[in-house]
Tab-separated table of N, CA and C and ligand atoms in Angstrom:
chain	number	residue	atom	x	y	z
A	317	MET	N	0.865	-1.238	-0.061
A	317	MET	CA	-0.067	-0.002	-0.095
A	317	MET	C	0.770	1.350	0.087
A	318	ASN	N	0.607	2.279	-0.860
A	318	ASN	CA	1.141	3.327	-0.900
A	318	ASN	C	0.367	4.525	-0.815
A	319	LYS	N	0.665	5.551	-0.138
A	319	LYS	CA	0.079	6.683	-0.028
A	319	LYS	C	0.376	7.874	-1.153
A	320	VAL	N	-0.642	8.611	-1.610
A	320	VAL	CA	-0.489	9.727	-2.271
A	320	VAL	C	-0.795	11.164	-1.950
A	321	ASN	N	-0.087	12.123	-2.199
A	321	ASN	CA	-0.196	13.459	-1.869
A	321	ASN	C	-0.763	14.086	-3.138
A	322	LEU	N	-1.824	14.741	-3.127
A	322	LEU	CA	-2.424	15.285	-4.115
A	322	LEU	C	-1.756	16.248	-4.545
A	323	LEU	N	-1.194	17.669	-3.660
A	323	LEU	CA	-0.493	18.713	-4.053
A	323	LEU	C	0.691	18.223	-4.810
A	324	GLN	N	1.404	17.292	-4.093
A	324	GLN	CA	2.710	16.926	-4.879
A	324	GLN	C	2.298	16.182	-6.384
A	325	LYS	N	1.357	15.693	-6.650
A	325	LYS	CA	1.127	15.089	-7.683
A	325	LYS	C	0.678	16.126	-8.771
A	326	LEU	N	-0.160	17.036	-8.161
A	326	LEU	CA	-0.602	18.134	-8.891
A	326	LEU	C	0.743	19.100	-9.488
A	327	SER	N	1.625	19.074	-8.607
A	327	SER	CA	2.729	20.039	-8.884
A	327	SER	C	3.503	19.411	-10.186
A	328	LEU	N	3.408	18.341	-10.598
A	328	LEU	CA	4.252	17.808	-11.516
A	328	LEU	C	3.215	17.990	-12.881
A	329	ILE	N	2.214	18.445	-12.734
A	329	ILE	CA	1.329	18.764	-14.122
A	329	ILE	C	1.439	20.343	-14.537
A	330	ASN	N	2.147	20.266	-15.810
A	330	ASN	CA	2.115	21.855	-16.090
A	330	ASN	C	1.358	22.259	-17.565
A	331	ASP	N	0.289	21.546	-17.724
A	331	ASP	CA	-0.684	21.957	-18.806
A	331	ASP	C	-1.918	21.561	-18.581
A	332	HIS	N	-2.971	22.051	-19.460
A	332	HIS	CA	-4.315	22.149	-19.093
A	332	HIS	C	-5.070	20.931	-19.856
A	333	TRP	N	-6.226	20.528	-19.302
A	333	TRP	CA	-7.338	19.832	-19.573
A	333	TRP	C	-6.418	18.184	-20.216
A	334	ASN	N	-5.538	17.947	-19.547
A	334	ASN	CA	-4.722	16.699	-19.728
A	334	ASN	C	-4.654	15.772	-18.511
A	335	PRO	N	-5.850	14.808	-18.271
A	335	PRO	CA	-5.886	14.305	-16.990
A	335	PRO	C	-4.832	13.333	-16.998
A	336	ARG	N	-4.158	12.968	-15.619
A	336	ARG	CA	-3.246	11.994	-15.508
A	336	ARG	C	-3.932	11.090	-14.316
A	337	ILE	N	-3.617	9.658	-14.444
A	337	ILE	CA	-4.020	8.750	-13.652
A	337	ILE	C	-3.208	8.612	-12.180
A	338	ILE	N	-3.884	8.741	-11.330
A	338	ILE	CA	-3.088	8.587	-9.979
A	338	ILE	C	-3.579	7.404	-9.033
A	339	GLY	N	-4.480	6.785	-9.694
A	339	GLY	CA	-4.959	5.616	-8.871
A	339	GLY	C	-5.947	4.735	-9.578
A	340	GLU	N	-6.063	3.633	-9.316
A	340	GLU	CA	-7.232	2.651	-9.975
A	340	GLU	C	-7.643	1.731	-8.880
A	341	LEU	N	-9.009	1.769	-8.809
A	341	LEU	CA	-9.870	0.778	-7.704
A	341	LEU	C	-11.233	0.290	-8.562
A	342	ASN	N	-11.564	-0.767	-8.703
A	342	ASN	CA	-12.878	-1.428	-9.088
A	342	ASN	C	-13.042	-0.883	-10.275
A	343	GLY	N	-12.096	-1.035	-11.270
A	343	GLY	CA	-12.510	-0.500	-12.601
A	343	GLY	C	-12.658	0.979	-12.629
A	344	GLN	N	-12.378	1.838	-11.729
A	344	GLN	CA	-12.474	3.223	-11.967
A	344	GLN	C	-11.143	3.678	-11.624
A	345	TYR	N	-10.773	5.018	-12.270
A	345	TYR	CA	-9.670	5.653	-12.060
A	345	TYR	C	-9.993	7.204	-11.249
A	346	LEU	N	-8.737	7.340	-10.480
A	346	LEU	CA	-8.683	8.607	-9.803
A	346	LEU	C	-7.693	9.348	-10.857
A	347	LYS	N	-8.241	10.415	-11.185
A	347	LYS	CA	-7.335	11.236	-11.894
A	347	LYS	C	-7.126	12.666	-11.561
A	348	LEU	N	-5.823	13.370	-12.016
A	348	LEU	CA	-5.719	14.807	-11.666
A	348	LEU	C	-5.764	15.526	-12.837
A	349	VAL	N	-6.216	16.681	-12.943
A	349	VAL	CA	-6.231	17.513	-13.924
A	349	VAL	C	-6.301	18.906	-13.375
A	350	LYS	N	-5.626	19.828	-14.588
A	350	LYS	CA	-5.749	21.251	-14.414
A	350	LYS	C	-6.450	21.762	-15.224
A	351	PHE	N	-7.407	22.712	-14.888
A	351	PHE	CA	-8.601	23.202	-15.818
A	351	PHE	C	-8.169	24.780	-15.773
A	352	GLN	N	-8.213	25.270	-17.168
A	352	GLN	CA	-8.091	26.866	-17.289
A	352	GLN	C	-8.857	27.131	-18.523
A	353	GLY	N	-9.692	28.290	-18.541
A	353	GLY	CA	-10.722	28.333	-19.626
A	353	GLY	C	-11.686	27.663	-19.539
A	354	PRO	N	-12.538	27.739	-20.911
A	354	PRO	CA	-13.638	26.687	-20.951
A	354	PRO	C	-13.248	25.328	-21.686
A	355	PHE	N	-13.923	24.069	-21.434
A	355	PHE	CA	-13.848	23.038	-22.120
A	355	PHE	C	-14.752	22.879	-22.820
A	356	THR	N	-15.184	21.771	-23.535
A	356	THR	CA	-15.963	21.298	-24.481
A	356	THR	C	-17.214	20.720	-23.963
A	357	TRP	N	-18.405	21.301	-24.586
A	357	TRP	CA	-19.577	20.735	-24.011
A	357	TRP	C	-19.607	19.267	-24.612
A	358	HIS	N	-20.120	18.401	-23.664
A	358	HIS	CA	-20.271	16.886	-24.006
A	358	HIS	C	-21.060	16.073	-22.969
A	359	HIS	N	-21.465	15.141	-23.329
A	359	HIS	CA	-21.944	14.133	-22.355
A	359	HIS	C	-21.487	12.669	-22.310
A	360	HIS	N	-21.566	11.768	-21.423
A	360	HIS	CA	-21.107	10.608	-21.219
A	360	HIS	C	-22.332	9.802	-21.212
A	361	GLU	N	-22.633	8.949	-22.221
A	361	GLU	CA	-23.665	7.901	-22.448
A	361	GLU	C	-24.108	7.084	-20.990
A	362	ALA	N	-22.991	6.593	-20.472
A	362	ALA	CA	-23.337	5.657	-19.619
A	362	ALA	C	-22.549	5.452	-18.415
A	363	GLU	N	-21.680	6.899	-18.078
A	363	GLU	CA	-20.867	7.194	-17.024
A	363	GLU	C	-21.505	8.349	-16.067
A	364	ASP	N	-21.182	7.977	-14.975
A	364	ASP	CA	-21.201	8.974	-14.216
A	364	ASP	C	-19.897	9.694	-13.739
A	365	GLU	N	-19.670	10.969	-13.642
A	365	GLU	CA	-18.079	11.627	-13.341
A	365	GLU	C	-18.342	12.322	-12.056
A	366	MET	N	-17.244	12.358	-11.328
A	366	MET	CA	-16.880	13.168	-9.923
A	366	MET	C	-15.897	14.117	-10.418
A	367	PHE	N	-16.339	15.208	-9.824
A	367	PHE	CA	-15.179	16.100	-10.109
A	367	PHE	C	-15.340	16.983	-8.636
A	368	LEU	N	-13.877	16.947	-8.050
A	368	LEU	CA	-13.790	17.381	-6.626
A	368	LEU	C	-12.497	18.535	-6.895
A	369	VAL	N	-12.804	19.808	-6.127
A	369	VAL	CA	-11.619	20.925	-6.385
A	369	VAL	C	-10.799	20.779	-5.373
A	370	VAL	N	-9.432	20.498	-5.759
A	370	VAL	CA	-8.490	20.271	-4.729
A	370	VAL	C	-7.777	21.898	-4.478
A	371	LYS	N	-7.944	22.439	-5.534
A	371	LYS	CA	-7.270	24.175	-5.389
A	371	LYS	C	-7.843	24.874	-6.392
A	372	GLY	N	-8.378	26.439	-5.985
A	372	GLY	CA	-8.875	26.884	-6.883
A	372	GLY	C	-10.404	26.881	-7.096
A	373	ARG	N	-11.091	27.339	-8.147
A	373	ARG	CA	-12.426	27.278	-8.136
A	373	ARG	C	-12.770	27.003	-9.532
A	374	PHE	N	-13.969	26.513	-9.914
A	374	PHE	CA	-14.531	26.531	-11.469
A	374	PHE	C	-16.001	26.575	-11.268
A	375	ARG	N	-16.634	26.743	-12.492
A	375	ARG	CA	-18.065	26.180	-12.584
A	375	ARG	C	-18.500	25.326	-13.670
A	376	MET	N	-19.121	24.590	-13.124
A	376	MET	CA	-19.741	23.451	-14.022
A	376	MET	C	-20.976	24.128	-14.528
A	377	GLU	N	-20.930	24.154	-15.889
A	377	GLU	CA	-22.254	24.387	-16.830
A	377	GLU	C	-22.926	23.351	-17.178
A	378	PHE	N	-24.266	23.128	-17.038
A	378	PHE	CA	-24.980	21.986	-17.533
A	378	PHE	C	-26.397	22.061	-18.076
A	379	ARG	N	-26.789	21.269	-18.819
A	379	ARG	CA	-28.180	21.527	-19.362
A	379	ARG	C	-28.771	19.925	-19.019
A	380	GLU	N	-29.787	19.814	-18.604
A	380	GLU	CA	-30.663	18.799	-18.353
A	380	GLU	C	-31.689	18.754	-19.130
A	381	ALA	N	-32.399	17.435	-19.687
A	381	ALA	CA	-33.586	17.030	-20.403
A	381	ALA	C	-34.402	17.983	-19.631
A	382	GLY	N	-35.285	19.008	-20.319
A	382	GLY	CA	-36.595	19.348	-19.851
A	382	GLY	C	-36.092	20.672	-19.200
A	383	ASP	N	-34.757	21.362	-19.417
A	383	ASP	CA	-34.614	22.369	-18.876
A	383	ASP	C	-35.058	23.611	-19.541
A	384	GLY	N	-35.034	23.230	-21.054
A	384	GLY	CA	-35.481	24.207	-21.861
A	384	GLY	C	-36.172	25.564	-21.370
A	385	GLU	N	-37.206	25.790	-20.935
A	385	GLU	CA	-37.959	26.985	-20.613
A	385	GLU	C	-37.805	27.437	-19.408
A	386	SER	N	-37.394	26.562	-18.330
A	386	SER	CA	-37.191	26.989	-16.873
A	386	SER	C	-35.978	27.603	-16.356
A	387	ALA	N	-34.957	27.092	-17.147
A	387	ALA	CA	-33.554	27.538	-16.951
A	387	ALA	C	-33.256	28.770	-18.005
A	388	GLN	N	-32.451	29.766	-17.545
A	388	GLN	CA	-32.051	30.744	-18.314
A	388	GLN	C	-31.313	30.235	-19.531
A	389	ASN	N	-31.791	30.353	-20.818
A	389	ASN	CA	-31.248	29.767	-21.951
A	389	ASN	C	-31.031	28.244	-21.942
A	390	GLY	N	-31.738	27.745	-21.075
A	390	GLY	CA	-32.073	26.264	-20.903
A	390	GLY	C	-30.580	25.704	-20.261
A	391	GLN	N	-29.759	26.682	-19.550
A	391	GLN	CA	-28.511	26.212	-19.078
A	391	GLN	C	-28.487	26.611	-17.501
A	392	ARG	N	-27.633	25.782	-16.834
A	392	ARG	CA	-27.510	26.089	-15.577
A	392	ARG	C	-26.016	26.126	-15.229
A	393	GLU	N	-25.474	26.492	-14.176
A	393	GLU	CA	-24.173	26.373	-13.695
A	393	GLU	C	-24.020	26.272	-12.219
A	394	ILE	N	-23.198	25.546	-11.506
A	394	ILE	CA	-22.645	25.617	-10.123
A	394	ILE	C	-21.235	25.922	-10.030
A	395	TRP	N	-21.149	26.583	-9.066
A	395	TRP	CA	-19.670	27.017	-8.545
A	395	TRP	C	-18.963	26.084	-7.617
A	396	LEU	N	-17.857	25.536	-8.019
A	396	LEU	CA	-17.178	24.586	-7.152
A	396	LEU	C	-16.023	25.039	-6.713
A	397	GLU	N	-15.906	25.060	-5.287
A	397	GLU	CA	-15.061	25.861	-4.395
A	397	GLU	C	-14.148	24.744	-3.732
A	398	GLU	N	-12.979	25.073	-3.541
A	398	GLU	CA	-12.001	24.027	-2.792
A	398	GLU	C	-12.651	23.113	-1.901
A	399	GLY	N	-12.398	21.808	-1.933
A	399	GLY	CA	-13.098	20.857	-1.196
A	399	GLY	C	-14.448	20.637	-1.264
A	400	GLU	N	-15.032	21.335	-2.505
A	400	GLU	CA	-16.230	20.613	-3.043
A	400	GLU	C	-16.394	19.866	-4.325
A	401	PHE	N	-17.337	18.885	-4.313
A	401	PHE	CA	-17.512	17.912	-5.587
A	401	PHE	C	-18.874	18.162	-6.124
A	402	CYS	N	-18.970	17.756	-7.272
A	402	CYS	CA	-20.033	17.437	-7.846
A	402	CYS	C	-19.900	16.268	-8.463
A	403	ILE	N	-21.303	15.641	-8.835
A	403	ILE	CA	-21.358	14.336	-9.363
A	403	ILE	C	-22.228	14.614	-10.589
A	404	VAL	N	-21.624	14.537	-12.000
A	404	VAL	CA	-22.259	14.638	-13.437
A	404	VAL	C	-23.199	13.363	-13.619
A	405	PRO	N	-24.329	13.293	-13.538
A	405	PRO	CA	-25.006	12.050	-14.117
A	405	PRO	C	-24.788	11.755	-15.579
A	406	ARG	N	-24.584	10.452	-15.981
A	406	ARG	CA	-24.670	10.038	-17.127
A	406	ARG	C	-25.932	10.789	-18.225
A	407	GLY	N	-25.529	11.128	-19.319
A	407	GLY	CA	-26.519	11.676	-20.190
A	407	GLY	C	-26.634	13.345	-19.971
A	408	VAL	N	-26.070	13.722	-18.904
A	408	VAL	CA	-26.261	15.138	-18.906
A	408	VAL	C	-25.333	16.108	-19.584
A	409	GLU	N	-25.494	16.862	-20.422
A	409	GLU	CA	-24.523	17.825	-21.193
A	409	GLU	C	-23.876	18.597	-20.218
A	410	HIS	N	-22.381	18.819	-20.312
A	410	HIS	CA	-21.679	19.424	-19.127
A	410	HIS	C	-20.726	20.054	-19.705
A	411	ARG	N	-20.253	21.293	-19.179
A	411	ARG	CA	-19.032	21.866	-19.613
A	411	ARG	C	-18.071	22.653	-18.313
A	412	PRO	N	-17.083	22.030	-17.891
A	412	PRO	CA	-16.358	22.957	-17.090
A	412	PRO	C	-15.724	24.143	-17.527
A	413	VAL	N	-15.643	25.191	-16.704
A	413	VAL	CA	-15.202	26.675	-17.176
A	413	VAL	C	-14.271	27.134	-15.974
A	414	ALA	N	-12.993	27.378	-16.127
A	414	ALA	CA	-12.098	27.906	-15.229
A	414	ALA	C	-11.842	29.323	-15.670
A	415	ASP	N	-12.170	30.234	-14.869
A	415	ASP	CA	-11.788	31.749	-15.331
A	415	ASP	C	-10.212	31.818	-14.850
A	416	GLU	N	-9.895	30.959	-13.885
A	416	GLU	CA	-8.317	31.100	-13.428
A	416	GLU	C	-8.389	29.592	-13.136
A	417	GLU	N	-7.049	29.047	-13.283
A	417	GLU	CA	-6.732	27.814	-13.311
A	417	GLU	C	-7.326	27.121	-11.968
A	418	ALA	N	-7.844	25.858	-12.044
A	418	ALA	CA	-8.510	24.990	-11.033
A	418	ALA	C	-7.676	23.687	-10.879
A	419	GLN	N	-7.487	22.954	-9.835
A	419	GLN	CA	-6.765	21.810	-9.826
A	419	GLN	C	-7.729	20.724	-9.410
A	420	VAL	N	-8.166	19.697	-10.266
A	420	VAL	CA	-9.208	18.923	-9.857
A	420	VAL	C	-8.652	17.407	-9.715
A	421	LEU	N	-9.684	16.677	-8.877
A	421	LEU	CA	-9.753	15.223	-8.873
A	421	LEU	C	-10.795	14.656	-9.667
A	422	LEU	N	-10.916	13.807	-10.553
A	422	LEU	CA	-11.546	13.023	-11.031
A	422	LEU	C	-12.099	11.383	-10.527
A	423	PHE	N	-13.136	11.369	-10.679
A	423	PHE	CA	-13.325	9.862	-10.143
A	423	PHE	C	-14.359	9.237	-11.067
A	424	GLU	N	-13.984	8.518	-12.010
A	424	GLU	CA	-14.860	7.717	-12.936
A	424	GLU	C	-14.124	6.593	-13.499
A	425	PRO	N	-15.339	5.729	-14.343
A	425	PRO	CA	-14.842	4.504	-14.930
A	425	PRO	C	-13.402	4.667	-15.681
A	426	ALA	N	-12.546	3.573	-15.968
A	426	ALA	CA	-11.526	3.732	-16.585
A	426	ALA	C	-11.630	3.923	-18.085
A	427	THR	N	-12.728	3.685	-18.534
A	427	THR	CA	-13.219	3.748	-19.883
A	427	THR	C	-13.605	5.150	-20.327
A	428	THR	N	-13.656	5.785	-19.375
A	428	THR	CA	-14.495	7.211	-19.702
A	428	THR	C	-13.344	8.069	-20.566
A	429	LEU	N	-14.013	8.699	-21.461
A	429	LEU	CA	-13.130	9.747	-22.401
A	429	LEU	C	-13.490	11.016	-21.916
A	430	ASN	N	-12.412	11.973	-21.867
A	430	ASN	CA	-12.741	13.212	-21.204
A	430	ASN	C	-13.696	14.204	-22.021
A	431	THR	N	-13.919	14.090	-23.384
A	431	THR	CA	-14.704	14.749	-23.999
A	431	THR	C	-15.773	13.925	-24.393
A	432	GLY	N	-16.142	12.780	-23.776
A	432	GLY	CA	-17.312	11.868	-23.870
A	432	GLY	C	-17.478	11.682	-25.569
A	433	ASN	N	-19.097	12.305	-25.894
A	433	ASN	CA	-19.538	11.962	-27.004
A	433	ASN	C	-18.917	12.665	-28.259
A	434	VAL	N	-17.918	13.662	-27.774
A	434	VAL	CA	-17.248	14.639	-28.960
A	434	VAL	C	-15.853	14.106	-28.946
A	435	LYS	N	-15.462	14.317	-30.194
A	435	LYS	CA	-13.914	14.079	-30.369
A	435	LYS	C	-13.416	15.559	-31.136
A	436	ASN	N	-12.644	16.183	-30.457
A	436	ASN	CA	-11.892	17.199	-30.927
A	436	ASN	C	-10.259	17.352	-30.451
A	437	GLN	N	-9.967	18.840	-30.596
A	437	GLN	CA	-8.420	18.846	-30.058
A	437	GLN	C	-8.245	18.793	-28.493
A	438	LEU	N	-9.146	18.637	-27.903
A	438	LEU	CA	-9.204	18.398	-26.293
A	438	LEU	C	-9.377	16.715	-25.833
A	439	THR	N	-9.748	16.143	-26.925
A	439	THR	CA	-9.776	14.849	-26.732
A	439	THR	C	-8.557	14.091	-26.144
A	440	ARG	N	-8.331	13.259	-25.304
A	440	ARG	CA	-7.296	12.645	-24.743
A	440	ARG	C	-7.522	11.123	-24.580
A	441	GLN	N	-7.129	10.121	-25.579
A	441	GLN	CA	-7.511	9.019	-25.545
A	441	GLN	C	-6.395	8.061	-24.636
A	442	GLU	N	-5.429	8.318	-24.817
A	442	GLU	CA	-4.399	7.563	-23.786
A	442	GLU	C	-3.986	8.481	-22.550
A	443	LEU	N	-4.121	8.115	-21.423
A	443	LEU	CA	-3.535	8.957	-20.340
A	443	LEU	C	-2.566	8.186	-19.703
A	444	GLY	N	-1.609	9.190	-19.193
A	444	GLY	CA	-0.496	8.549	-18.470
A	444	GLY	C	-0.743	8.309	-16.999
A	445	TRP	N	0.250	7.823	-16.341
A	445	TRP	CA	0.082	7.759	-14.960
A	445	TRP	C	1.394	8.688	-14.426
A	446	LEU	N	0.707	9.382	-13.108
A	446	LEU	CA	1.887	10.033	-12.434
A	446	LEU	C	2.445	9.464	-11.355
B	826	NI	NI1	-17.589	14.777	-18.962
């Protein structure tokens, strides 16, 4: 058994939107990633994703089925501060946005692609371990 220090691992990351694996259990990965700016709108067909803020803050924008008229522009957002997390349920369109750098822990199935149903320049197919 080894222990892992999140801040030490995060200090090794010098880019954005490029998740690294730091642990695996029960078919799920723990990943660390630094956010800056807006990500890509996407969803995951069959996977729930957890986002926990280790340092900084960001907002998760999301659209749920049925939001249309009730939410402004059919879109909602929640701000996540240090020590807070959210779980994005499968099927929900989401986009993390970090006005300033945010350092984030992800917990999700090993098969989860960062951009979900979308493939673009932000897609990371093969993730390295830290
Ligand atoms: Ni996602």
